[in-house]
mmCIF file of C-alpha atoms and ligand atoms in Angstrom:
data_model
loop_
_atom_site.group_PDB
_atom_site.id
_atom_site.type_symbol
_atom_site.label_atom_id
_atom_site.label_comp_id
_atom_site.label_asym_id
_atom_site.label_seq_id
_atom_site.Cartn_x
_atom_site.Cartn_y
_atom_site.Cartn_z
ATOM 1 C CA MET S 538 -15.843 -16.457 -11.717
ATOM 2 C CA LYS S 539 -14.115 -19.042 -11.595
ATOM 3 C CA LEU S 540 -10.010 -19.946 -10.829
ATOM 4 C CA GLU S 541 -9.747 -20.659 -14.804
ATOM 5 C CA ASP S 542 -11.761 -17.568 -15.639
ATOM 6 C CA ILE S 543 -9.820 -14.983 -14.339
ATOM 7 C CA PRO S 544 -6.886 -14.712 -16.725
ATOM 8 C CA GLN S 545 -10.213 -13.893 -19.448
ATOM 9 C CA ALA S 546 -11.815 -11.657 -17.311
ATOM 10 C CA PHE S 547 -8.520 -9.133 -17.139
ATOM 11 C CA ALA S 548 -7.985 -10.431 -21.308
ATOM 12 C CA ARG S 549 -11.016 -8.470 -21.708
ATOM 13 C CA ALA S 550 -11.341 -5.639 -19.007
ATOM 14 C CA ARG S 551 -10.373 -2.118 -19.756
ATOM 15 C CA ARG S 552 -11.170 -1.011 -16.621
ATOM 16 C CA VAL S 553 -9.227 -2.798 -13.089
ATOM 17 C CA ALA S 554 -7.659 -2.118 -10.126
ATOM 18 C CA VAL S 555 -5.652 -3.124 -7.471
ATOM 19 C CA ILE S 556 -5.724 -2.466 -3.985
ATOM 20 C CA THR S 557 -1.637 -3.762 -1.976
ATOM 21 C CA GLY S 558 -0.694 -4.156 0.921
ATOM 22 C CA ALA S 559 2.190 -4.844 2.902
ATOM 23 C CA GLY S 560 3.103 -7.917 1.689
ATOM 24 C CA VAL S 561 3.330 -7.235 -1.553
ATOM 25 C CA SER S 562 6.853 -5.612 -0.469
ATOM 26 C CA ALA S 563 7.478 -8.663 2.030
ATOM 27 C CA GLU S 564 9.517 -10.070 -0.925
ATOM 28 C CA SER S 565 11.733 -7.054 -1.265
ATOM 29 C CA GLY S 566 12.341 -7.272 2.692
ATOM 30 C CA VAL S 567 10.548 -4.904 3.905
ATOM 31 C CA PRO S 568 8.853 -6.750 6.807
ATOM 32 C CA THR S 569 5.037 -6.732 7.418
ATOM 33 C CA PHE S 570 3.425 -5.683 10.344
ATOM 34 C CA ARG S 571 2.479 -8.541 11.776
ATOM 35 C CA GLY S 572 5.150 -10.716 11.222
ATOM 36 C CA GLU S 573 8.025 -11.025 14.108
ATOM 37 C CA GLU S 574 10.598 -9.083 11.960
ATOM 38 C CA GLY S 575 8.403 -6.894 12.328
ATOM 39 C CA LEU S 576 8.933 -5.998 15.544
ATOM 40 C CA TRP S 577 11.660 -2.913 16.776
ATOM 41 C CA ARG S 578 13.197 -2.388 20.748
ATOM 42 C CA ASN S 579 10.400 -4.608 21.230
ATOM 43 C CA PHE S 580 7.612 -2.198 20.792
ATOM 44 C CA ARG S 581 5.034 -3.118 18.232
ATOM 45 C CA ALA S 582 3.920 -0.916 15.120
ATOM 46 C CA GLU S 583 0.862 -0.275 16.672
ATOM 47 C CA GLU S 584 2.988 1.340 19.352
ATOM 48 C CA LEU S 585 4.797 3.228 17.282
ATOM 49 C CA ALA S 586 2.057 4.393 14.806
ATOM 50 C CA THR S 587 0.122 6.672 16.890
ATOM 51 C CA PRO S 588 -0.742 10.409 17.669
ATOM 52 C CA ALA S 589 0.117 9.919 21.326
ATOM 53 C CA ALA S 590 3.006 8.427 20.761
ATOM 54 C CA PHE S 591 4.720 10.775 18.669
ATOM 55 C CA ALA S 592 2.930 13.427 21.461
ATOM 56 C CA ARG S 593 5.155 11.306 24.195
ATOM 57 C CA ASP S 594 8.001 11.176 21.971
ATOM 58 C CA PRO S 595 8.482 12.334 18.926
ATOM 59 C CA GLN S 596 12.264 11.339 18.414
ATOM 60 C CA LEU S 597 11.235 7.590 19.569
ATOM 61 C CA VAL S 598 8.963 7.385 16.796
ATOM 62 C CA TRP S 599 10.917 9.122 14.272
ATOM 63 C CA ASP S 600 13.919 7.523 15.206
ATOM 64 C CA TRP S 601 11.323 3.804 14.494
ATOM 65 C CA TYR S 602 10.530 5.510 10.578
ATOM 66 C CA ASP S 603 13.908 6.266 9.949
ATOM 67 C CA TRP S 604 15.782 2.691 10.378
ATOM 68 C CA ARG S 605 11.832 1.236 8.974
ATOM 69 C CA ARG S 606 13.280 3.841 6.394
ATOM 70 C CA GLY S 607 17.012 3.156 5.727
ATOM 71 C CA ILE S 608 15.457 -0.827 5.029
ATOM 72 C CA CYS S 609 13.495 0.737 2.319
ATOM 73 C CA ALA S 610 16.376 2.781 0.819
ATOM 74 C CA LYS S 611 17.871 -0.453 1.213
ATOM 75 C CA ALA S 612 15.028 -2.620 -0.735
ATOM 76 C CA GLU S 613 14.461 -3.062 -4.365
ATOM 77 C CA PRO S 614 11.334 -4.140 -6.010
ATOM 78 C CA ASN S 615 10.438 -6.855 -7.106
ATOM 79 C CA SER S 616 8.027 -9.444 -9.674
ATOM 80 C CA ALA S 617 5.302 -8.044 -8.161
ATOM 81 C CA HIS S 618 5.754 -4.416 -8.166
ATOM 82 C CA LEU S 619 6.810 -4.389 -11.388
ATOM 83 C CA THR S 620 3.730 -6.921 -12.905
ATOM 84 C CA ILE S 621 1.615 -4.286 -10.852
ATOM 85 C CA ALA S 622 3.264 -1.288 -13.241
ATOM 86 C CA ALA S 623 3.081 -3.383 -16.310
ATOM 87 C CA MET S 624 -0.444 -3.232 -15.833
ATOM 88 C CA GLU S 625 -0.817 0.413 -15.957
ATOM 89 C CA GLN S 626 0.602 0.217 -19.384
ATOM 90 C CA HIS S 627 -1.522 -1.753 -20.899
ATOM 91 C CA TYR S 628 -5.046 -0.705 -18.876
ATOM 92 C CA PRO S 629 -6.840 2.462 -20.580
ATOM 93 C CA GLU S 630 -7.504 3.438 -17.268
ATOM 94 C CA PHE S 631 -5.548 2.026 -14.136
ATOM 95 C CA LEU S 632 -5.761 2.560 -10.331
ATOM 96 C CA LEU S 633 -3.930 1.525 -7.935
ATOM 97 C CA ILE S 634 -4.477 1.731 -4.589
ATOM 98 C CA THR S 635 -1.941 1.436 -2.051
ATOM 99 C CA GLN S 636 -1.391 0.933 1.709
ATOM 100 C CA ASN S 637 1.940 0.876 1.698
ATOM 101 C CA VAL S 638 4.639 3.485 2.092
ATOM 102 C CA ASP S 639 8.151 2.299 1.559
ATOM 103 C CA GLY S 640 7.899 3.429 -2.083
ATOM 104 C CA LEU S 641 8.798 0.494 -4.088
ATOM 105 C CA HIS S 642 5.326 1.290 -6.261
ATOM 106 C CA ASN S 643 7.478 4.177 -8.315
ATOM 107 C CA ARG S 644 10.447 3.007 -7.833
ATOM 108 C CA ALA S 645 8.911 -0.118 -10.475
ATOM 109 C CA GLY S 646 7.098 2.261 -12.095
ATOM 110 C CA SER S 647 3.841 2.787 -11.374
ATOM 111 C CA LYS S 648 2.519 6.594 -12.057
ATOM 112 C CA LYS S 649 -2.145 6.298 -11.553
ATOM 113 C CA ILE S 650 -1.400 5.830 -7.749
ATOM 114 C CA ALA S 651 -3.582 6.756 -4.613
ATOM 115 C CA GLU S 652 -1.025 6.320 -1.214
ATOM 116 C CA ILE S 653 -4.461 6.800 1.354
ATOM 117 C CA HIS S 654 -1.046 5.589 3.836
ATOM 118 C CA GLY S 655 0.682 8.374 2.951
ATOM 119 C CA ASN S 656 4.096 7.841 2.324
ATOM 120 C CA ILE S 657 8.017 7.466 4.752
ATOM 121 C CA TRP S 658 9.928 10.103 2.010
ATOM 122 C CA LYS S 659 7.520 12.835 2.740
ATOM 123 C CA ALA S 660 6.872 14.628 5.816
ATOM 124 C CA ARG S 661 4.650 17.515 6.988
ATOM 125 C CA CYS S 662 4.193 20.291 9.755
ATOM 126 C CA THR S 663 2.466 19.771 12.573
ATOM 127 C CA LYS S 664 1.779 23.995 12.647
ATOM 128 C CA CYS S 665 1.173 24.579 9.561
ATOM 129 C CA SER S 666 -0.527 22.994 6.268
ATOM 130 C CA SER S 667 3.833 21.821 4.592
ATOM 131 C CA LYS S 668 4.244 19.025 2.688
ATOM 132 C CA PHE S 669 8.135 18.422 1.925
ATOM 133 C CA GLU S 670 10.211 15.505 0.779
ATOM 134 C CA ILE S 671 12.836 14.334 3.442
ATOM 135 C CA PRO S 672 14.524 11.654 0.856
ATOM 136 C CA GLU S 673 17.915 11.421 3.430
ATOM 137 C CA THR S 674 18.479 8.506 5.577
ATOM 138 C CA PRO S 675 19.776 8.761 8.161
ATOM 139 C CA LEU S 676 18.395 11.773 10.043
ATOM 140 C CA THR S 677 20.519 13.661 12.035
ATOM 141 C CA GLU S 678 18.478 15.465 13.102
ATOM 142 C CA MET S 679 14.212 14.848 13.379
ATOM 143 C CA PRO S 680 12.823 17.264 10.450
ATOM 144 C CA ARG S 681 11.484 20.868 10.665
ATOM 145 C CA CYS S 682 9.291 22.384 8.863
ATOM 146 C CA PRO S 683 10.471 24.713 5.918
ATOM 147 C CA ASP S 684 8.295 27.537 6.110
ATOM 148 C CA CYS S 685 7.402 28.089 9.846
ATOM 149 C CA LYS S 686 10.752 25.630 11.576
ATOM 150 C CA SER S 687 8.361 23.970 13.250
ATOM 151 C CA LEU S 688 8.483 20.217 13.918
ATOM 152 C CA ALA S 689 7.913 18.144 11.653
ATOM 153 C CA ARG S 690 6.186 14.770 11.888
ATOM 154 C CA PRO S 691 5.557 11.837 9.018
ATOM 155 C CA HIS S 692 3.768 11.974 6.306
ATOM 156 C CA ILE S 693 1.364 9.037 7.589
ATOM 157 C CA VAL S 694 -2.118 7.978 8.137
ATOM 158 C CA TRP S 695 -0.901 6.711 12.396
ATOM 159 C CA PHE S 696 -3.823 4.005 13.778
ATOM 160 C CA GLY S 697 -6.583 5.662 14.764
ATOM 161 C CA GLU S 698 -5.995 8.838 12.407
ATOM 162 C CA SER S 699 -9.104 9.041 9.326
ATOM 163 C CA TYR S 700 -8.199 9.542 5.927
ATOM 164 C CA ASP S 701 -7.632 11.876 3.576
ATOM 165 C CA VAL S 702 -11.853 12.852 2.451
ATOM 166 C CA ASP S 703 -10.487 14.072 -0.974
ATOM 167 C CA LEU S 704 -7.645 10.698 -2.106
ATOM 168 C CA LEU S 705 -10.834 8.671 -1.296
ATOM 169 C CA GLU S 706 -13.231 10.012 -2.507
ATOM 170 C CA SER S 707 -11.833 9.813 -5.988
ATOM 171 C CA VAL S 708 -10.354 5.439 -4.807
ATOM 172 C CA LEU S 709 -14.931 5.212 -4.584
ATOM 173 C CA GLN S 710 -15.375 7.282 -8.327
ATOM 174 C CA PHE S 711 -12.863 4.939 -9.508
ATOM 175 C CA LEU S 712 -14.419 1.776 -7.505
ATOM 176 C CA SER S 713 -17.541 2.620 -8.542
ATOM 177 C CA ARG S 714 -16.920 2.233 -12.599
ATOM 178 C CA THR S 715 -14.365 -0.480 -12.567
ATOM 179 C CA GLU S 716 -15.195 -4.101 -13.786
ATOM 180 C CA LEU S 717 -12.081 -5.421 -12.138
ATOM 181 C CA VAL S 718 -10.262 -5.640 -8.503
ATOM 182 C CA LEU S 719 -7.224 -7.366 -7.578
ATOM 183 C CA VAL S 720 -6.166 -7.313 -4.407
ATOM 184 C CA ALA S 721 -2.764 -7.981 -3.006
ATOM 185 C CA GLY S 722 -0.787 -8.766 -0.113
ATOM 186 C CA THR S 723 -2.866 -6.946 2.409
ATOM 187 C CA SER S 724 -4.628 -9.240 5.917
ATOM 188 C CA GLY S 725 -7.744 -6.546 5.905
ATOM 189 C CA MET S 726 -6.602 -6.583 9.285
ATOM 190 C CA VAL S 727 -8.048 -2.131 8.522
ATOM 191 C CA PRO S 728 -10.199 -2.904 7.585
ATOM 192 C CA MET S 729 -10.253 -0.125 4.520
ATOM 193 C CA PRO S 730 -9.234 -2.816 1.249
ATOM 194 C CA VAL S 731 -12.289 -4.958 2.892
ATOM 195 C CA TYR S 732 -14.924 -1.663 2.806
ATOM 196 C CA LEU S 733 -13.346 -0.527 -0.738
ATOM 197 C CA THR S 734 -13.196 -3.551 -2.381
ATOM 198 C CA GLN S 735 -17.073 -4.416 -1.608
ATOM 199 C CA HIS S 736 -18.196 -1.172 -2.798
ATOM 200 C CA ALA S 737 -16.431 -1.917 -6.308
ATOM 201 C CA MET S 738 -18.120 -4.756 -6.114
ATOM 202 C CA GLN S 739 -21.818 -3.218 -4.740
ATOM 203 C CA ALA S 740 -21.421 -1.967 -8.123
ATOM 204 C CA GLY S 741 -20.665 -4.429 -10.398
ATOM 205 C CA ALA S 742 -17.032 -5.702 -9.885
ATOM 206 C CA HIS S 743 -15.522 -9.025 -10.025
ATOM 207 C CA ALA S 744 -13.041 -9.156 -6.944
ATOM 208 C CA VAL S 745 -9.464 -11.736 -6.942
ATOM 209 C CA ASP S 746 -7.142 -12.108 -3.692
ATOM 210 C CA VAL S 747 -3.229 -12.699 -4.066
ATOM 211 C CA ASN S 748 -2.507 -13.688 0.059
ATOM 212 C CA LEU S 749 -0.341 -16.632 1.135
ATOM 213 C CA GLU S 750 -2.745 -17.241 3.954
ATOM 214 C CA ASP S 751 -7.150 -16.469 4.331
ATOM 215 C CA SER S 752 -7.428 -13.400 4.498
ATOM 216 C CA GLN S 753 -10.538 -10.698 5.684
ATOM 217 C CA LEU S 754 -11.083 -10.233 2.295
ATOM 218 C CA THR S 755 -11.056 -14.267 1.294
ATOM 219 C CA PRO S 756 -14.489 -14.460 2.387
ATOM 220 C CA VAL S 757 -15.291 -10.804 0.148
ATOM 221 C CA VAL S 758 -14.107 -11.543 -2.930
ATOM 222 C CA ASP S 759 -15.257 -14.009 -5.940
ATOM 223 C CA ALA S 760 -11.435 -16.380 -5.863
ATOM 224 C CA SER S 761 -8.750 -16.131 -3.882
ATOM 225 C CA LEU S 762 -4.175 -17.025 -5.622
ATOM 226 C CA ARG S 763 -2.548 -18.650 -3.189
ATOM 227 C CA GLY S 764 1.425 -18.207 -3.335
ATOM 228 C CA LYS S 765 3.389 -15.343 -3.123
ATOM 229 C CA ALA S 766 3.309 -11.938 -4.923
ATOM 230 C CA GLY S 767 5.954 -12.291 -6.109
ATOM 231 C CA ASP S 768 5.009 -15.905 -7.872
ATOM 232 C CA VAL S 769 1.815 -14.983 -8.342
ATOM 233 C CA LEU S 770 0.944 -12.342 -10.180
ATOM 234 C CA PRO S 771 3.262 -12.485 -13.073
ATOM 235 C CA ASP S 772 2.140 -15.991 -13.127
ATOM 236 C CA LEU S 773 -1.510 -14.116 -13.410
ATOM 237 C CA TRP S 774 -0.553 -11.186 -16.326
ATOM 238 C CA ARG S 775 1.239 -14.061 -18.037
ATOM 239 C CA LYS S 776 -1.489 -15.872 -19.268
ATOM 240 C CA VAL S 777 -4.612 -12.336 -19.146
ATOM 241 C CA GLN S 778 -1.228 -11.489 -22.206
ATOM 242 C CA SER S 779 -1.506 -14.818 -23.990
ATOM 243 C CA GLN S 780 -4.582 -15.042 -23.526
ATOM 244 C CA ALA S 781 -5.420 -10.771 -25.029
ATOM 245 C CA THR S 782 -2.701 -11.949 -28.028
ATOM 246 C CA ALA S 783 -4.885 -15.362 -28.589
HETATM 247 P P1 NAD I 361 -1.087 -6.433 5.691
HETATM 248 O O1 NAD I 361 -2.301 -5.948 6.811
HETATM 249 O O2 NAD I 361 -1.790 -5.937 4.886
HETATM 250 O O3 NAD I 361 -1.309 -7.640 5.858
HETATM 251 C C1 NAD I 361 0.342 -8.650 5.341
HETATM 252 C C2 NAD I 361 -0.970 -9.566 4.849
HETATM 253 O O4 NAD I 361 0.338 -10.078 3.413
HETATM 254 C C3 NAD I 361 -1.123 -10.717 5.451
HETATM 255 O O5 NAD I 361 -2.354 -11.482 4.717
HETATM 256 C C4 NAD I 361 -0.337 -11.420 4.692
HETATM 257 O O6 NAD I 361 -0.851 -13.058 4.877
HETATM 258 C C5 NAD I 361 0.193 -11.166 3.060
HETATM 259 N N1 NAD I 361 1.729 -11.510 2.817
HETATM 260 C C6 NAD I 361 2.785 -11.977 3.341
HETATM 261 N N2 NAD I 361 4.092 -11.990 2.438
HETATM 262 C C7 NAD I 361 3.144 -12.342 1.915
HETATM 263 C C8 NAD I 361 3.768 -12.762 0.171
HETATM 264 N N3 NAD I 361 5.016 -12.675 -0.485
HETATM 265 N N4 NAD I 361 2.886 -11.810 -1.186
HETATM 266 C C9 NAD I 361 1.516 -12.604 -0.929
HETATM 267 N N5 NAD I 361 0.844 -12.289 0.708
HETATM 268 C C10 NAD I 361 1.747 -11.990 1.029
HETATM 269 O O7 NAD I 361 -0.371 -5.814 6.932
HETATM 270 P P2 NAD I 361 0.541 -5.004 7.919
HETATM 271 O O8 NAD I 361 2.046 -5.391 7.709
HETATM 272 O O9 NAD I 361 -0.714 -5.919 8.620
HETATM 273 O O10 NAD I 361 0.603 -3.629 7.818
HETATM 274 C C11 NAD I 361 -0.316 -3.176 8.359
HETATM 275 C C12 NAD I 361 -0.317 -1.337 7.356
HETATM 276 O O11 NAD I 361 0.909 -0.976 8.151
HETATM 277 C C13 NAD I 361 -0.402 -1.706 6.000
HETATM 278 O O12 NAD I 361 -1.657 -1.290 5.299
HETATM 279 C C14 NAD I 361 0.566 -0.204 5.623
HETATM 280 O O13 NAD I 361 -0.027 1.412 5.752
HETATM 281 C C15 NAD I 361 0.872 -0.476 6.896
HETATM 282 N N6 NAD I 361 2.822 -1.239 6.528
HETATM 283 C C16 NAD I 361 3.614 -1.103 5.271
HETATM 284 C C17 NAD I 361 4.344 -1.468 4.765
HETATM 285 C C18 NAD I 361 4.756 -1.000 3.228
HETATM 286 O O14 NAD I 361 4.827 -0.098 2.526
HETATM 287 N N7 NAD I 361 6.047 -1.907 3.335
HETATM 288 C C19 NAD I 361 4.963 -2.445 5.738
HETATM 289 C C20 NAD I 361 4.675 -3.068 6.881
HETATM 290 C C21 NAD I 361 3.981 -1.973 7.465
HETATM 291 ZN ZN1 ZN I 362 5.740 24.487 9.226
#
């Protein structure tokens, strides 16, 4: 697929998947992990978003999540989130697969979302199977399970943890039959987006990535659109809609 064919491909498609990463929320003011502003008290995310860090110092890990939750609460969905929500309305079959945990896709109106890394507004019990919402920020104390009162942890897939198997299975099923995959704002350093895109392409899909720069997705996809997700996605969507009405 050549660059100039992308709008037409999206205008013709009926079944589309979008995969997003932290870059999509960067323009909303939510830092990515790899940038300078991703640092907190000189810790890197890889030192805090782990089961070992939580076992060692749960208060430290909750403090970090609460700092991030404060940022997410102040952030507003940007034009990339809004475009993806509009795409869901347009296509008969659609799935948004996001690595983002900030809840901005939900707030932009997206409904068909697979949050493969979890959600920062949810917690789950470390002892029983309870999962619950934690909308308040800042937290006054570490959340406890409403059922058994044990310590709760963020409902997030941490470094070194496995994905939710059922959720991943439903994502793979959709990708096996999708016509197009649009990947936006992900480096592919966490390899799942690359794997998911390859899975769809092996089943016949075409794929496009949107990023400021080359990423692990670049050698995999058919074509790359360079720029800010908040500019590139609305621009692409305007072209798709003018094709669809032409
Ligand atoms: P990442 O690996 O997804 O990398 C971010 C990518 O976005 C980079 O390739 C960068 O070039 C690109 N990018 C930055 N600004 C962009 C823009 N305006 N438009 C288009 N592309 C842009 O993200 P990460 O920060 O390394 O995080 C890895 C994991 O950590 C995520 O998968 C997620 O689970 C978690 N995380 C989530 C959030 C969030 O929910 N917003 C934020 C940080 C990290
Ligand atoms: Zn419990």
